[in-house]
CSV table of C-alpha atoms in Angstrom, one decimal:
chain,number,residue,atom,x,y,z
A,25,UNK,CA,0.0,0.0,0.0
A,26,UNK,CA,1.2,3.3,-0.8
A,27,UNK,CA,1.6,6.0,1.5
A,28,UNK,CA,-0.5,8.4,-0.8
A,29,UNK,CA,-3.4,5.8,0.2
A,30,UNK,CA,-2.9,6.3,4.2
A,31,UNK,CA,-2.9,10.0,4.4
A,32,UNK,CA,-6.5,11.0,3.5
A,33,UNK,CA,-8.5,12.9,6.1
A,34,UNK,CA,-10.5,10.1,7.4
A,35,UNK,CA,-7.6,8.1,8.2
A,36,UNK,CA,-6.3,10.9,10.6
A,37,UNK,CA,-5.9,9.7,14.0
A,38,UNK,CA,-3.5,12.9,15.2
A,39,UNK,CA,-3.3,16.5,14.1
A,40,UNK,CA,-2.8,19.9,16.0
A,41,UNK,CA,-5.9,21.1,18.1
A,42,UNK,CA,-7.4,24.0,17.2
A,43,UNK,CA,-6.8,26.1,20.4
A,44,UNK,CA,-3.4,26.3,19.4
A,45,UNK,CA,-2.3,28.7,17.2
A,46,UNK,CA,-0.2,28.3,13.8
A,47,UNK,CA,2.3,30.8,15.5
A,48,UNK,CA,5.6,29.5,15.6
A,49,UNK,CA,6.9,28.8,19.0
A,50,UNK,CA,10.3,30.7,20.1
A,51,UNK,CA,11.2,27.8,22.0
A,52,UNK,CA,14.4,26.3,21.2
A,53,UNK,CA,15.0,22.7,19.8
A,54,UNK,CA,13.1,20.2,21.8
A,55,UNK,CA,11.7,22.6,24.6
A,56,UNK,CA,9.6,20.9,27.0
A,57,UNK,CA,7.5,24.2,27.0
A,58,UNK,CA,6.0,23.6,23.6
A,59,UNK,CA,5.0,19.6,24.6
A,60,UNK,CA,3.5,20.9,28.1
A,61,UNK,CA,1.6,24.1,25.8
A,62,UNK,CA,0.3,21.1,23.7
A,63,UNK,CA,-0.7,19.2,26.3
A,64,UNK,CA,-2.8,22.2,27.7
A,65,UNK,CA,-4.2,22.8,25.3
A,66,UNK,CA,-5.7,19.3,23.8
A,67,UNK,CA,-7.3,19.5,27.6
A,68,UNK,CA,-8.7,22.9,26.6
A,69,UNK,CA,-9.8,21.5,23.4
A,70,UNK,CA,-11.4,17.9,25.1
A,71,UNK,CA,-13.0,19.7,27.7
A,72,UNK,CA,-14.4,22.6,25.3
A,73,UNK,CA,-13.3,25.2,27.5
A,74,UNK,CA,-11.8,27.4,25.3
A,75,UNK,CA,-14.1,30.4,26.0
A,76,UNK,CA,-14.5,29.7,29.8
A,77,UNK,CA,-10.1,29.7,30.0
A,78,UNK,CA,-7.7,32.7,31.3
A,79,UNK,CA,-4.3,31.8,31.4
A,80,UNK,CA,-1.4,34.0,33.3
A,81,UNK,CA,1.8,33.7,31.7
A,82,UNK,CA,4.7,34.4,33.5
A,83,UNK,CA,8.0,36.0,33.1
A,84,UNK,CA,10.9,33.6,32.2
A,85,UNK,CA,10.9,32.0,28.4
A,86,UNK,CA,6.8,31.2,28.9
A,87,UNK,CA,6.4,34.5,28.6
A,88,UNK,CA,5.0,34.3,25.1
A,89,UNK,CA,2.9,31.5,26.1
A,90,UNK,CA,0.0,34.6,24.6
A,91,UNK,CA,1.3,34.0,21.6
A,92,UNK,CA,0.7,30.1,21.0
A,93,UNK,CA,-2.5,29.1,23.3
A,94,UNK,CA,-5.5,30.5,21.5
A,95,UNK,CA,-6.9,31.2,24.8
A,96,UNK,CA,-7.8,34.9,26.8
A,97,UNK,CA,-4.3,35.9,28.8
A,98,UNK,CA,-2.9,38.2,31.5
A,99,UNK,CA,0.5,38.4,31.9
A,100,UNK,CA,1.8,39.1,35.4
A,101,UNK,CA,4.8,40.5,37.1
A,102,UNK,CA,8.0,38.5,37.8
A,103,UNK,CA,6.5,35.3,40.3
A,104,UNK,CA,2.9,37.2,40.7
A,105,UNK,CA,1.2,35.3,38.4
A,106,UNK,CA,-0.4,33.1,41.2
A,107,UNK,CA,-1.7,36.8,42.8
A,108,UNK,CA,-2.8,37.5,39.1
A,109,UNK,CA,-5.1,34.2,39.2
A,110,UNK,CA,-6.4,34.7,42.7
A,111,UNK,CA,-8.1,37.5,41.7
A,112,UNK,CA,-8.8,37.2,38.4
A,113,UNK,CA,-10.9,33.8,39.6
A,114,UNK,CA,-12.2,35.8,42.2
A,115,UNK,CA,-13.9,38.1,40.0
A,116,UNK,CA,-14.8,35.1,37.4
A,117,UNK,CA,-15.3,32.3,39.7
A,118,UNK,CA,-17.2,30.7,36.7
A,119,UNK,CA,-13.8,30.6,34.5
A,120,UNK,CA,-11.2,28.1,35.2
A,121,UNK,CA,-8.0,30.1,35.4
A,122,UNK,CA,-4.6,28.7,35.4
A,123,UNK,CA,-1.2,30.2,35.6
A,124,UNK,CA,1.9,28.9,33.6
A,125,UNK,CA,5.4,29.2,35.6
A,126,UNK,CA,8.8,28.4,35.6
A,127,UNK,CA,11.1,27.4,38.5
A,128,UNK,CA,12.9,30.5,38.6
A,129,UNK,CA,9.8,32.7,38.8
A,130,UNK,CA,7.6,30.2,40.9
A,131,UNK,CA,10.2,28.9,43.5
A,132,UNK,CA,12.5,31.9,43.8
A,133,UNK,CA,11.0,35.5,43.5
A,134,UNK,CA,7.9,33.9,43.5
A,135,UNK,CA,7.7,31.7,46.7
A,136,UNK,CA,5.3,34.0,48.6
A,137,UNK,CA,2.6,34.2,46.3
A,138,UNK,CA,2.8,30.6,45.4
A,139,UNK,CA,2.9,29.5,48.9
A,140,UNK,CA,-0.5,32.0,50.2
A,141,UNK,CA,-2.9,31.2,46.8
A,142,UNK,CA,-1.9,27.7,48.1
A,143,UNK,CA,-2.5,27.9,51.2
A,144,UNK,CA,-5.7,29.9,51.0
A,145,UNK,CA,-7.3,27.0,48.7
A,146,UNK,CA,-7.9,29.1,45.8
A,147,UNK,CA,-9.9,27.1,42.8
A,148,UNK,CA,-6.9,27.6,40.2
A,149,UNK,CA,-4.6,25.4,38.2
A,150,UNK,CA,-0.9,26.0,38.4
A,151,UNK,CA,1.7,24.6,35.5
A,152,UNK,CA,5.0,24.6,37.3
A,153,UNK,CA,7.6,23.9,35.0
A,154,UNK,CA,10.8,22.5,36.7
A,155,UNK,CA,14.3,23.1,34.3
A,156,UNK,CA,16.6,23.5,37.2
A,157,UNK,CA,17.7,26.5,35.5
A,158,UNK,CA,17.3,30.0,34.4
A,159,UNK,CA,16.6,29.4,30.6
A,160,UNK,CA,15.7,33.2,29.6
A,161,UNK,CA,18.1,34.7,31.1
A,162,UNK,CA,21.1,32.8,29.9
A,163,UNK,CA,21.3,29.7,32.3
A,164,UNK,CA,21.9,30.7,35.8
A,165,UNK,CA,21.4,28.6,39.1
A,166,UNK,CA,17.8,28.6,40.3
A,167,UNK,CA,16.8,27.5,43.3
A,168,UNK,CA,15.9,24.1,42.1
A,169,UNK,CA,19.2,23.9,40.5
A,170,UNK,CA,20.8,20.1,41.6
A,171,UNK,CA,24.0,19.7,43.8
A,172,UNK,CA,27.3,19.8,41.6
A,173,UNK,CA,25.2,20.9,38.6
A,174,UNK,CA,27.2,23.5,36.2
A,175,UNK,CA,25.4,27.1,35.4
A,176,UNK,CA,26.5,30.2,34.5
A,177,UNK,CA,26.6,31.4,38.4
A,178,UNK,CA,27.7,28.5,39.7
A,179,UNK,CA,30.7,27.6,37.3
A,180,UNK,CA,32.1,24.9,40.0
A,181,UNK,CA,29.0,23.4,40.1
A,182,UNK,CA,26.4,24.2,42.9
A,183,UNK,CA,27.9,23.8,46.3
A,184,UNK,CA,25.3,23.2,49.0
A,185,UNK,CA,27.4,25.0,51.6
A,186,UNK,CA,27.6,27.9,49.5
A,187,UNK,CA,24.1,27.8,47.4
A,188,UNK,CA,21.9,25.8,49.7
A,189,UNK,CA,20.2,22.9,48.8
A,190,UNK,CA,17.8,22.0,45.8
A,191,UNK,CA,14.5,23.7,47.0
A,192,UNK,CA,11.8,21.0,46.6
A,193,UNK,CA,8.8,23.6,46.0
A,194,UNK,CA,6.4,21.2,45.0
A,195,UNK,CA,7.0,18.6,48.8
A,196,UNK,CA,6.0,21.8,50.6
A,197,UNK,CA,3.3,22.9,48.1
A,198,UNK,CA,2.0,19.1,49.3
A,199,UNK,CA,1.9,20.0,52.9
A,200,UNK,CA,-0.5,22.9,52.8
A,201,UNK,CA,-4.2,22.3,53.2
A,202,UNK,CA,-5.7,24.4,50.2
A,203,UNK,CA,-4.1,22.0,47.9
A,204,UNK,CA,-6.3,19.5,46.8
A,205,UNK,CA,-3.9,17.8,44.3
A,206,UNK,CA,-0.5,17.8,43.6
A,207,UNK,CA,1.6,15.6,40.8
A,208,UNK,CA,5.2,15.8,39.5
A,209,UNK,CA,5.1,14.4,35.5
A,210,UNK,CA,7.5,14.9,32.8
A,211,UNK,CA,6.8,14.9,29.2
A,212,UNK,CA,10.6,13.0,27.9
A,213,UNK,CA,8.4,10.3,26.2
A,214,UNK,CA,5.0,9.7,24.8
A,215,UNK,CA,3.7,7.7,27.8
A,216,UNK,CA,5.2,10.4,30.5
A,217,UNK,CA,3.3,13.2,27.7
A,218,UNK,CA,0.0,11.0,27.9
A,219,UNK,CA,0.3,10.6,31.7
A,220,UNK,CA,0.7,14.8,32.2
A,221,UNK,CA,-2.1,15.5,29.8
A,222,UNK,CA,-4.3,12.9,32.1
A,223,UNK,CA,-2.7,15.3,35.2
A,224,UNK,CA,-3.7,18.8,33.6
A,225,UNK,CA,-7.2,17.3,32.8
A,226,UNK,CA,-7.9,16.3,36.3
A,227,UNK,CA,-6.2,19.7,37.6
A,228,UNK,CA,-8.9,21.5,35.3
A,229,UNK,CA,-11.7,19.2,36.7
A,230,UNK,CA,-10.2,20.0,40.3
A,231,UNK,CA,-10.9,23.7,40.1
A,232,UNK,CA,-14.6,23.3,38.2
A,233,UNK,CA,-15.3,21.1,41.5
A,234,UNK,CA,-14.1,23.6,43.7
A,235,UNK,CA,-12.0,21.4,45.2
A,236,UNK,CA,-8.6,23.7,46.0
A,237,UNK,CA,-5.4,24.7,44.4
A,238,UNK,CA,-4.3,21.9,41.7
A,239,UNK,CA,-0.8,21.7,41.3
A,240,UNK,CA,1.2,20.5,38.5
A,241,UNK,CA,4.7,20.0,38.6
A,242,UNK,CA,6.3,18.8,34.7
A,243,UNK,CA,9.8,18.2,35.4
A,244,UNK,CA,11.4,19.7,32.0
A,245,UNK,CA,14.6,19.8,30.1
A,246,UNK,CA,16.2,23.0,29.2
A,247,UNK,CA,18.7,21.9,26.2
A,248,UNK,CA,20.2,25.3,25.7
A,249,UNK,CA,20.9,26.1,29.8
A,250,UNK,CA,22.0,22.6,30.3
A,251,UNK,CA,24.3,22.9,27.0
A,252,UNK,CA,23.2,19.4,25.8
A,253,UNK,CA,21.2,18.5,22.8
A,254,UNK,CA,17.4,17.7,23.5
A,255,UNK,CA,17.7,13.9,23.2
A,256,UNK,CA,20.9,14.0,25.6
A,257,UNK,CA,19.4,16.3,27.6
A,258,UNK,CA,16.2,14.2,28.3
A,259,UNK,CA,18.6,11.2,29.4
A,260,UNK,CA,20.3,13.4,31.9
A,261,UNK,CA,17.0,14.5,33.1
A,262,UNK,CA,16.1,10.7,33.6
A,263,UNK,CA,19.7,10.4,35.1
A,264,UNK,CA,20.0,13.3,37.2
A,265,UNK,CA,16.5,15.2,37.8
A,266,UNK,CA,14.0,11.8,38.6
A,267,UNK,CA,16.2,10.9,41.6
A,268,UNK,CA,16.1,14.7,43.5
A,269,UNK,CA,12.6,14.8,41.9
A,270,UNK,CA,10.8,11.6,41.6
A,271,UNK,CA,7.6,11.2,39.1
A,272,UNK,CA,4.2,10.6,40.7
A,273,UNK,CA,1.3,12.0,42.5
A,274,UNK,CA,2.2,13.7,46.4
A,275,UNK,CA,-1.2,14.5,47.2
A,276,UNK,CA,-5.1,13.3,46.0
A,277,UNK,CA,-8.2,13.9,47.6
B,289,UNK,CA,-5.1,-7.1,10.9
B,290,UNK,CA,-2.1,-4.7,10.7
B,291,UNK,CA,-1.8,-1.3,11.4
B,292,UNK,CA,-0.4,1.1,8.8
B,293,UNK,CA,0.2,4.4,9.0
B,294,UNK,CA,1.9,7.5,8.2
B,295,UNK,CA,3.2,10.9,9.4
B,296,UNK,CA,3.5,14.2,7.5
B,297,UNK,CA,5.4,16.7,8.7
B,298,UNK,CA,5.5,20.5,8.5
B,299,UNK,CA,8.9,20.7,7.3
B,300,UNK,CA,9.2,24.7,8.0
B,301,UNK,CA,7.7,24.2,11.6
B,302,UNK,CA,10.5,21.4,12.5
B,303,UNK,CA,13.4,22.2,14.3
B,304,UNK,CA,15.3,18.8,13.9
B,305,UNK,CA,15.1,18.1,17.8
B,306,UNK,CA,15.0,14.6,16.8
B,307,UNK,CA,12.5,13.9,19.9
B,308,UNK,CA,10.2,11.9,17.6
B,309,UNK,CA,13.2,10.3,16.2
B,310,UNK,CA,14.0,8.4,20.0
B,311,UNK,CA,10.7,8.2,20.7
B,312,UNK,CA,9.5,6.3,17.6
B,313,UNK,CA,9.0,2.5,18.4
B,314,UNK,CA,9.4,1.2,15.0
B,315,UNK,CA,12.4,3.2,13.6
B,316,UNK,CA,10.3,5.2,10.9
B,317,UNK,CA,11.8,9.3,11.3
B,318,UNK,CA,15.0,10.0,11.0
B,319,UNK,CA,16.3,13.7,9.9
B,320,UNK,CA,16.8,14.5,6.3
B,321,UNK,CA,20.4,15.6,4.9
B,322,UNK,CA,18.2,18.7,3.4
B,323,UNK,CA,17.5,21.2,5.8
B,324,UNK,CA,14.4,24.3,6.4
B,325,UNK,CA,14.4,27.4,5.4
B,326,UNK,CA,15.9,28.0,9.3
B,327,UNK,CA,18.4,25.8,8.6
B,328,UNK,CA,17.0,23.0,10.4
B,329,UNK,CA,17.4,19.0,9.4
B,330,UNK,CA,13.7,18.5,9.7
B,331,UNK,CA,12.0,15.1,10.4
B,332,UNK,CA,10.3,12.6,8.1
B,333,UNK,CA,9.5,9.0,7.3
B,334,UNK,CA,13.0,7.2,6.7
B,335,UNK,CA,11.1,3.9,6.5
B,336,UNK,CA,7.4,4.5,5.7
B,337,UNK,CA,6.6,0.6,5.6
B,338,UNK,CA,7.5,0.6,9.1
B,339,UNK,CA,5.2,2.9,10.4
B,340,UNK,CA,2.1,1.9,12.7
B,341,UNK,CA,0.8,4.9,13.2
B,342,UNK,CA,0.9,5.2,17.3
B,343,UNK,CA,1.2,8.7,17.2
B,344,UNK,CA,4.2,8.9,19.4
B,345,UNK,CA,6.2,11.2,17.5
B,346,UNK,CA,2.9,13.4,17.3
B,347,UNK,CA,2.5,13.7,21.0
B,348,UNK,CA,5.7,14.1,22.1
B,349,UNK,CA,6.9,17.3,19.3
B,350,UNK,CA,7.4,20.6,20.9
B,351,UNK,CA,6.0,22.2,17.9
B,352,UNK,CA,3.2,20.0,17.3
B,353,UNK,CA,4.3,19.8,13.7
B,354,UNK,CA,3.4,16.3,13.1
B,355,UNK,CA,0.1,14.9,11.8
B,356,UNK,CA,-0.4,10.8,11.9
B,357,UNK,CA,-2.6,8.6,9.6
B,358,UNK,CA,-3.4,5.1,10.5
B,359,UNK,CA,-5.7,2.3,8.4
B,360,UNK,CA,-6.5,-1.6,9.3
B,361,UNK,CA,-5.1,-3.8,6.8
């Protein structure tokens, strides 16, 4: 059979949703940003939300995030994205509002806003994308950075006696009762991808329930920052990242 | 009854990350020699007889520039 006779329209089992845009992404080579975009929105799309949606993008290389999701936007100061979502949810408790951050903005300038909209239980989604690193800026040490890991500002690698330890956000985020769900996913592979779509679906349920703060962790490569090519650069995530930050659901009620 | 399938690529959106290439179960992508108008070695079927159509490649592309065909043969 030829291949002519396979690709007709109704034999098409995957093609880009709708809610994304034809845009580009800025995103280098093999960014985990433009899987976990995907990912957000084929939920969007599945769950017909489109309209009902308000997204906060952050500041960090998601800062475009406008651009690509065909969805309504705010874009919020440097960590206040989760401030941004309390009370844009708070004036539109029928939307489902979700904010889009990075480690450096939600686990370092960030921490007290992400720790109060936590802990106060608001009904929002939060995307926290885990690289270790300062991509945007050109690679620096974030708080999540690992021990001994190399980055611009920490050229010896990171020294705990010097830089602290890794900051493991997402354990504490766990501890606080407004959270009604909290997961740490990656999206290296197609069943890690299929298993953090099924987490952002539920995290979108979660806040139509009124349940609490749903928090999403994707632990993410960042090629460039890391100096590594993607496909190397998803090994030494498996390698290096999984151990500090192992996959799997912290908290589910 | 076999799957077939097949992928088509938007060869200006690739960026030759070669993501789908590791992640495909059957050894169908690989990068062309030719490159994009960016420069980039972009994706595409290497061995189309191979290709089951599991969408793989599809869902794990940062640019969502793959779209997958499958039939029952």
């Amino acid at each position: 059979m030829d291949v002519k006779d396979i690709i007709k329209p109704e034999n098409r089992v995957y093609a880009k949703t709708p809610v994304l845009t034809s845009t580009t992404m800025h995103y280098c080579p093999g960014c985990s940003h433009g899987t976990v975009h995907k990912l957000i929105a084929e939920v969007i799309e599945e769950m017909g939300i489109q309209e009902q949606t308000i997204g906060i993008s952050p500041v960090g290389c998601a800062v475009f995030a406008y651009n690509y999701i065909d969805i309504d936007w705010q874009q919020a100061a440097h960590g206040r994205a989760p401030a941004l979502a309390t009370a844009t949810k708070r004036l539109h408790p029928e939307k489902y509002v979700f904010t889009y951050q990075g480690d450096g903005d939600l686990a370092s300038i960030g921490t007290a806003e992400i720790m109060h909209a936590c802990n106060r239980g608001e009904n929002i989604v939060v995307i926290f994308i885990n690289n270790a690193i300062y991509g945007m800026t050109g690679g620096q040490m974030a708080p999540t950075t690992l021990i001994g890991m190399k980055t611009a500002t920490s050229p010896y690698g990171r020294d705990p006696k010097l830089h602290g330890q890794p900051l493991k956000i997402t354990n504490l985020i766990a501890q606080l009762e407004g959270t009604c769900y909290v997961t740490r996913q990656s999206v290296h592979n197609a069943a890690s991808a299929r298993k953090t779509k099924r987490a952002i679906r539920k995290a979108f349920e979660n806040s139509a329930l009124g349940k609490g703060t749903s928090f999403v962790e994707v632990v993410s490569t960042c090629n460039s920052g890391w100096k590594l090519s993607p496909v190397k650069a998803n090994e030494w995530m498996v390698e290096n990242m999984f151990p500090e930050y192992p996959m799997g659901d912290l908290k589910d009620r | 009854m076999a799957l077939r399938g097949a992928i088509v690529v938007d060869t200006e959106k690739c960026k030759g990350c070669s993501v789908c290439v590791v992640n495909c179960p059957t050894q169908t992508i690989a990068l062309a020699r030719e490159v994009n108008s960016k420069g980039y070695n972009y994706a595409y079927m290497e061995s189309p007889e191979s290709c089951t159509g599991c969408t793989n490649c599809a869902t794990v592309c940062p640019d969502t520039c793959i779209t997958v065909y499958r039939i029952k043969v």
